[in-house]
Amino acid sequence: MKYLYCLDSVPNLFGFFDTTIAPHFLYYAYIPIIFLSLFFGLYIFFKDSYSLQSRLLLALSISFVGWVINILFQWIAVYTGVVYFSAQITAFFEVMIFVITTYSAFVFLTKRDLPFGAKLFLGAIVLVVLALLPTRINVISFDLGNCQGNVGILWRYIYTAEVVSICCILYLGLRTFFSAHTDQKFKKPALYFTIGVVLFLLIFSLSNIFGEVFKTYRINLVGPLGMVMFLALMGYLIVKYRTFNVKLIGAQVLVVSLWVALAAVLFVRTIENVRIIVA
């Protein structure tokens, strides 16, 4: 790269980050969901005796956290090489989120493992994306003026695959809910799970697509809201229906949520924004 630093950046944290150029609510939107996702994934993983479903939820949490941290780097890293590398690997995290969520939805809704052929297909998608990460098909160029990567044609296929994934999960969830062979006690959990997953992926995907099409990347701050909705519905399933073989009371969920929300205020820079959030 010709320029070592992004043109609009001045390092003020560890000589590596510029915390002043990010949107005001970036840290409040991103940092709390990192801890909440990891807490949820690890809690279910250990409480559900390392079941396949709990392993998938943990993998989803880690992939989502990886995506969030990667996006944070694109916002506040000052070195052009770091921002460029971060832009290149974004496709991997995004594809992993959709692949794991699709796998997890199939396991939860059908109560059986994904067929071997389907696993090979999903694995092939991940491998193809991995192979294309360092190519111009993924990131076609780097805009030094705005310090961001310009996405290539690969992202058209990624966004198309995301829409297909959402449609498949919605179809599977509705089929499970309306099927006469589904246990009546499982119908509502299946419906709530489907709603949570579809909302998560829909908000996550649409915020990214909208930001890329209209070059309004602040809309990405809405992306984590989908994960919040998903985790909220998962918490409801655990409390109400004892899913994942986890015993958790509503008070515990409320206390953890309040602590995360309160601690998140520490990452808001101005007192005016703190007042808005507290209100």
CSV table of C-alpha atoms in Angstrom, one decimal:
chain,number,residue,atom,x,y,z
A,1,MET,CA,0.0,0.0,0.0
A,2,LYS,CA,1.2,3.5,-0.8
A,3,TYR,CA,-0.1,5.0,2.4
A,4,LEU,CA,0.6,3.4,5.8
A,5,TYR,CA,-2.4,5.1,7.5
A,6,CYS,CA,-5.9,5.6,6.4
A,7,LEU,CA,-6.2,9.2,5.2
A,8,ASP,CA,-8.9,10.1,7.7
A,9,SER,CA,-7.3,8.3,10.7
A,10,VAL,CA,-5.1,9.5,13.5
A,11,PRO,CA,-4.1,6.7,15.9
A,12,ASN,CA,-5.2,7.5,19.5
A,13,LEU,CA,-5.4,4.0,21.0
A,14,PHE,CA,-2.3,1.7,21.2
A,15,GLY,CA,-1.0,3.4,18.1
A,16,PHE,CA,-3.2,1.1,16.1
A,17,PHE,CA,-6.8,2.4,16.4
A,18,ASP,CA,-8.6,5.6,15.8
A,19,THR,CA,-11.7,5.6,18.1
A,20,THR,CA,-12.9,9.0,17.0
A,21,ILE,CA,-14.0,8.2,13.4
A,22,ALA,CA,-16.5,5.5,14.2
A,23,PRO,CA,-20.3,6.3,14.6
A,24,HIS,CA,-21.3,7.3,18.1
A,25,PHE,CA,-23.3,4.2,18.8
A,26,LEU,CA,-20.8,1.7,17.2
A,27,TYR,CA,-19.3,0.5,20.5
A,28,TYR,CA,-22.7,0.3,22.2
A,29,ALA,CA,-24.2,-1.7,19.3
A,30,TYR,CA,-21.2,-4.1,18.8
A,31,ILE,CA,-19.3,-4.7,22.1
A,32,PRO,CA,-22.3,-5.8,24.3
A,33,ILE,CA,-23.5,-8.3,21.7
A,34,ILE,CA,-20.0,-9.8,21.7
A,35,PHE,CA,-20.2,-10.7,25.4
A,36,LEU,CA,-23.8,-11.7,25.2
A,37,SER,CA,-23.3,-14.0,22.3
A,38,LEU,CA,-20.3,-15.7,23.9
A,39,PHE,CA,-22.1,-16.1,27.2
A,40,PHE,CA,-25.1,-17.6,25.5
A,41,GLY,CA,-23.1,-20.0,23.3
A,42,LEU,CA,-20.8,-21.2,26.1
A,43,TYR,CA,-23.7,-21.5,28.7
A,44,ILE,CA,-25.8,-23.7,26.3
A,45,PHE,CA,-22.7,-25.7,25.3
A,46,PHE,CA,-21.8,-26.7,28.8
A,47,LYS,CA,-25.3,-27.1,30.2
A,48,ASP,CA,-26.6,-29.2,27.3
A,49,SER,CA,-23.8,-31.8,27.7
A,50,TYR,CA,-21.9,-30.9,24.5
A,51,SER,CA,-24.8,-32.0,22.2
A,52,LEU,CA,-24.7,-31.4,18.5
A,53,GLN,CA,-27.2,-28.6,18.8
A,54,SER,CA,-25.2,-26.9,21.5
A,55,ARG,CA,-22.0,-27.2,19.5
A,56,LEU,CA,-23.6,-25.6,16.5
A,57,LEU,CA,-25.0,-22.7,18.6
A,58,LEU,CA,-21.5,-22.2,20.1
A,59,ALA,CA,-20.0,-22.3,16.6
A,60,LEU,CA,-22.6,-19.7,15.5
A,61,SER,CA,-21.8,-17.5,18.4
A,62,ILE,CA,-18.0,-17.6,17.7
A,63,SER,CA,-18.6,-16.9,14.0
A,64,PHE,CA,-20.8,-14.0,14.7
A,65,VAL,CA,-18.4,-12.6,17.3
A,66,GLY,CA,-15.6,-13.0,14.7
A,67,TRP,CA,-17.7,-11.0,12.2
A,68,VAL,CA,-18.4,-8.2,14.7
A,69,ILE,CA,-14.7,-7.9,15.7
A,70,ASN,CA,-13.7,-7.9,12.0
A,71,ILE,CA,-16.1,-5.1,11.2
A,72,LEU,CA,-14.9,-3.2,14.2
A,73,PHE,CA,-11.4,-3.4,12.8
A,74,GLN,CA,-12.7,-2.0,9.5
A,75,TRP,CA,-14.1,1.0,11.3
A,76,ILE,CA,-11.3,1.9,13.7
A,77,ALA,CA,-8.0,0.3,12.5
A,78,VAL,CA,-5.7,3.0,11.1
A,79,TYR,CA,-3.3,0.8,9.0
A,80,THR,CA,-4.5,0.4,5.4
A,81,GLY,CA,-3.1,-3.1,5.2
A,82,VAL,CA,-5.1,-4.2,8.3
A,83,VAL,CA,-8.3,-2.7,6.9
A,84,TYR,CA,-7.7,-4.3,3.5
A,85,PHE,CA,-7.1,-7.8,5.1
A,86,SER,CA,-10.2,-7.3,7.3
A,87,ALA,CA,-12.3,-6.6,4.2
A,88,GLN,CA,-10.9,-9.7,2.5
A,89,ILE,CA,-11.9,-12.1,5.3
A,90,THR,CA,-15.3,-10.6,5.9
A,91,ALA,CA,-16.8,-13.1,3.3
A,92,PHE,CA,-15.6,-16.1,5.3
A,93,PHE,CA,-17.3,-15.0,8.6
A,94,GLU,CA,-20.5,-14.1,6.7
A,95,VAL,CA,-20.7,-17.4,4.9
A,96,MET,CA,-20.0,-19.3,8.1
A,97,ILE,CA,-22.8,-17.6,9.9
A,98,PHE,CA,-25.3,-18.6,7.3
A,99,VAL,CA,-23.9,-22.2,6.9
A,100,ILE,CA,-23.9,-22.9,10.6
A,101,THR,CA,-27.4,-21.3,11.1
A,102,THR,CA,-28.8,-23.4,8.3
A,103,TYR,CA,-27.3,-26.5,9.8
A,104,SER,CA,-28.5,-25.6,13.3
A,105,ALA,CA,-32.0,-24.9,12.1
A,106,PHE,CA,-32.2,-28.3,10.4
A,107,VAL,CA,-31.1,-30.1,13.5
A,108,PHE,CA,-33.4,-28.2,15.8
A,109,LEU,CA,-36.5,-28.5,13.6
A,110,THR,CA,-36.1,-32.1,12.4
A,111,LYS,CA,-34.4,-33.6,15.5
A,112,ARG,CA,-31.8,-35.3,13.3
A,113,ASP,CA,-28.4,-34.6,11.9
A,114,LEU,CA,-27.9,-33.1,8.4
A,115,PRO,CA,-27.5,-35.7,5.7
A,116,PHE,CA,-23.9,-36.4,4.6
A,117,GLY,CA,-24.5,-35.0,1.1
A,118,ALA,CA,-25.8,-31.7,2.5
A,119,LYS,CA,-22.8,-31.4,4.7
A,120,LEU,CA,-20.5,-31.9,1.7
A,121,PHE,CA,-22.4,-29.2,-0.1
A,122,LEU,CA,-22.2,-26.7,2.7
A,123,GLY,CA,-18.5,-27.5,3.2
A,124,ALA,CA,-17.9,-27.0,-0.5
A,125,ILE,CA,-19.4,-23.5,-0.3
A,126,VAL,CA,-17.1,-22.6,2.6
A,127,LEU,CA,-14.0,-24.0,0.8
A,128,VAL,CA,-14.8,-22.1,-2.4
A,129,VAL,CA,-15.2,-18.8,-0.5
A,130,LEU,CA,-11.9,-19.5,1.4
A,131,ALA,CA,-10.1,-20.1,-1.9
A,132,LEU,CA,-11.5,-16.8,-3.4
A,133,LEU,CA,-10.7,-14.6,-0.4
A,134,PRO,CA,-7.4,-13.2,-1.7
A,135,THR,CA,-8.7,-12.7,-5.2
A,136,ARG,CA,-10.2,-9.7,-7.0
A,137,ILE,CA,-13.4,-11.8,-7.2
A,138,ASN,CA,-13.8,-11.0,-3.5
A,139,VAL,CA,-12.4,-7.5,-3.1
A,140,ILE,CA,-11.8,-5.9,-6.4
A,141,SER,CA,-9.9,-2.9,-5.2
A,142,PHE,CA,-9.1,-0.7,-2.2
A,143,ASP,CA,-10.4,2.9,-1.9
A,144,LEU,CA,-7.6,4.8,-0.1
A,145,GLY,CA,-9.8,7.9,0.1
A,146,ASN,CA,-12.5,6.2,2.2
A,147,CYS,CA,-10.1,3.5,3.5
A,148,GLN,CA,-12.4,0.6,2.5
A,149,GLY,CA,-12.4,-2.4,0.2
A,150,ASN,CA,-14.6,-2.4,-2.9
A,151,VAL,CA,-16.4,-5.8,-3.1
A,152,GLY,CA,-16.2,-8.0,-6.2
A,153,ILE,CA,-18.7,-10.3,-7.9
A,154,LEU,CA,-18.4,-13.0,-5.3
A,155,TRP,CA,-20.7,-10.9,-3.0
A,156,ARG,CA,-23.5,-11.1,-5.5
A,157,TYR,CA,-23.5,-14.9,-5.1
A,158,ILE,CA,-23.1,-14.6,-1.3
A,159,TYR,CA,-26.1,-12.4,-1.0
A,160,THR,CA,-28.1,-14.7,-3.3
A,161,ALA,CA,-27.1,-17.7,-1.2
A,162,GLU,CA,-28.2,-15.8,2.0
A,163,VAL,CA,-31.7,-15.2,0.6
A,164,VAL,CA,-32.0,-18.8,-0.4
A,165,SER,CA,-30.8,-19.9,3.1
A,166,ILE,CA,-33.5,-17.7,4.7
A,167,CYS,CA,-36.2,-19.1,2.4
A,168,CYS,CA,-35.2,-22.7,3.1
A,169,ILE,CA,-35.2,-22.2,6.9
A,170,LEU,CA,-38.6,-20.4,6.7
A,171,TYR,CA,-40.0,-23.2,4.6
A,172,LEU,CA,-38.6,-25.9,7.0
A,173,GLY,CA,-39.9,-24.1,10.0
A,174,LEU,CA,-43.4,-23.6,8.6
A,175,ARG,CA,-43.6,-27.2,7.4
A,176,THR,CA,-42.7,-28.4,10.8
A,177,PHE,CA,-45.3,-26.2,12.5
A,178,PHE,CA,-48.1,-27.1,10.2
A,179,SER,CA,-47.2,-30.8,9.8
A,180,ALA,CA,-49.7,-33.3,11.3
A,181,HIS,CA,-46.8,-35.5,12.3
A,182,THR,CA,-45.2,-32.9,14.5
A,183,ASP,CA,-45.7,-33.3,18.3
A,184,GLN,CA,-48.1,-30.6,19.5
A,185,LYS,CA,-45.7,-29.7,22.3
A,186,PHE,CA,-43.0,-28.9,19.8
A,187,LYS,CA,-45.1,-26.8,17.4
A,188,LYS,CA,-44.7,-23.5,19.3
A,189,PRO,CA,-41.0,-23.9,20.1
A,190,ALA,CA,-40.4,-24.7,16.4
A,191,LEU,CA,-42.3,-21.5,15.4
A,192,TYR,CA,-40.5,-19.3,17.9
A,193,PHE,CA,-37.1,-20.7,16.8
A,194,THR,CA,-38.0,-20.1,13.1
A,195,ILE,CA,-39.0,-16.6,13.8
A,196,GLY,CA,-35.9,-15.9,15.8
A,197,VAL,CA,-33.6,-17.4,13.1
A,198,VAL,CA,-35.3,-15.7,10.2
A,199,LEU,CA,-35.3,-12.3,11.9
A,200,PHE,CA,-31.6,-12.6,12.8
A,201,LEU,CA,-30.6,-13.6,9.3
A,202,LEU,CA,-33.0,-11.1,7.6
A,203,ILE,CA,-31.9,-8.1,9.6
A,204,PHE,CA,-28.2,-9.1,9.4
A,205,SER,CA,-28.3,-9.7,5.6
A,206,LEU,CA,-30.5,-6.7,4.6
A,207,SER,CA,-28.4,-4.3,6.7
A,208,ASN,CA,-25.3,-5.5,4.8
A,209,ILE,CA,-26.9,-5.4,1.4
A,210,PHE,CA,-28.4,-2.0,1.9
A,211,GLY,CA,-25.1,-0.6,3.2
A,212,GLU,CA,-23.2,-2.0,0.2
A,213,VAL,CA,-25.7,-0.9,-2.4
A,214,PHE,CA,-26.2,2.6,-1.1
A,215,LYS,CA,-22.7,3.0,0.3
A,216,THR,CA,-24.2,3.8,3.7
A,217,TYR,CA,-22.2,1.6,6.0
A,218,ARG,CA,-23.7,3.1,9.2
A,219,ILE,CA,-26.7,1.0,8.6
A,220,ASN,CA,-24.5,-2.0,9.6
A,221,LEU,CA,-25.1,-0.8,13.2
A,222,VAL,CA,-28.6,-2.3,12.9
A,223,GLY,CA,-27.1,-5.8,12.0
A,224,PRO,CA,-26.5,-6.9,15.6
A,225,LEU,CA,-30.2,-6.2,16.5
A,226,GLY,CA,-31.1,-9.4,14.7
A,227,MET,CA,-28.8,-11.4,17.0
A,228,VAL,CA,-30.3,-9.7,20.0
A,229,MET,CA,-33.8,-10.8,18.9
A,230,PHE,CA,-32.6,-14.3,18.2
A,231,LEU,CA,-31.0,-14.6,21.6
A,232,ALA,CA,-34.1,-13.2,23.3
A,233,LEU,CA,-36.3,-15.8,21.7
A,234,MET,CA,-33.7,-18.6,22.5
A,235,GLY,CA,-33.9,-17.4,26.1
A,236,TYR,CA,-37.6,-17.6,26.0
A,237,LEU,CA,-37.5,-21.1,24.6
A,238,ILE,CA,-35.2,-22.2,27.4
A,239,VAL,CA,-37.3,-20.6,30.2
A,240,LYS,CA,-40.7,-21.5,28.8
A,241,TYR,CA,-40.1,-24.9,27.1
A,242,ARG,CA,-36.9,-26.1,28.7
A,243,THR,CA,-35.2,-26.6,25.3
A,244,PHE,CA,-31.6,-27.7,25.0
A,245,ASN,CA,-32.1,-29.5,28.3
A,246,VAL,CA,-31.2,-26.3,30.2
A,247,LYS,CA,-32.9,-25.2,33.3
A,248,LEU,CA,-32.9,-21.4,33.4
A,249,ILE,CA,-35.3,-19.1,35.2
A,250,GLY,CA,-36.5,-15.8,33.8
A,251,ALA,CA,-34.9,-13.8,36.6
A,252,GLN,CA,-31.4,-15.1,35.6
A,253,VAL,CA,-32.0,-14.0,32.0
A,254,LEU,CA,-33.2,-10.6,33.1
A,255,VAL,CA,-30.3,-10.0,35.4
A,256,VAL,CA,-27.7,-11.0,32.7
A,257,SER,CA,-29.4,-8.8,30.1
A,258,LEU,CA,-29.5,-5.8,32.5
A,259,TRP,CA,-25.8,-6.2,33.4
A,260,VAL,CA,-24.9,-6.3,29.7
A,261,ALA,CA,-27.0,-3.3,28.9
A,262,LEU,CA,-25.6,-1.3,31.8
A,263,ALA,CA,-22.0,-2.3,31.2
A,264,ALA,CA,-22.4,-1.2,27.5
A,265,VAL,CA,-22.9,2.4,28.6
A,266,LEU,CA,-19.2,2.4,29.5
A,267,PHE,CA,-18.4,2.3,25.7
A,268,VAL,CA,-20.4,5.4,24.8
A,269,ARG,CA,-18.2,8.4,24.4
A,270,THR,CA,-20.5,11.4,25.2
A,271,ILE,CA,-22.8,12.0,28.2
A,272,GLU,CA,-25.6,13.1,25.8
A,273,ASN,CA,-25.6,9.6,24.2
A,274,VAL,CA,-25.5,8.0,27.7
A,275,ARG,CA,-28.6,9.9,28.6
A,276,ILE,CA,-30.4,8.7,25.5
A,277,ILE,CA,-29.5,5.1,26.1
A,278,VAL,CA,-30.4,5.1,29.8
A,279,ALA,CA,-33.7,6.8,29.0
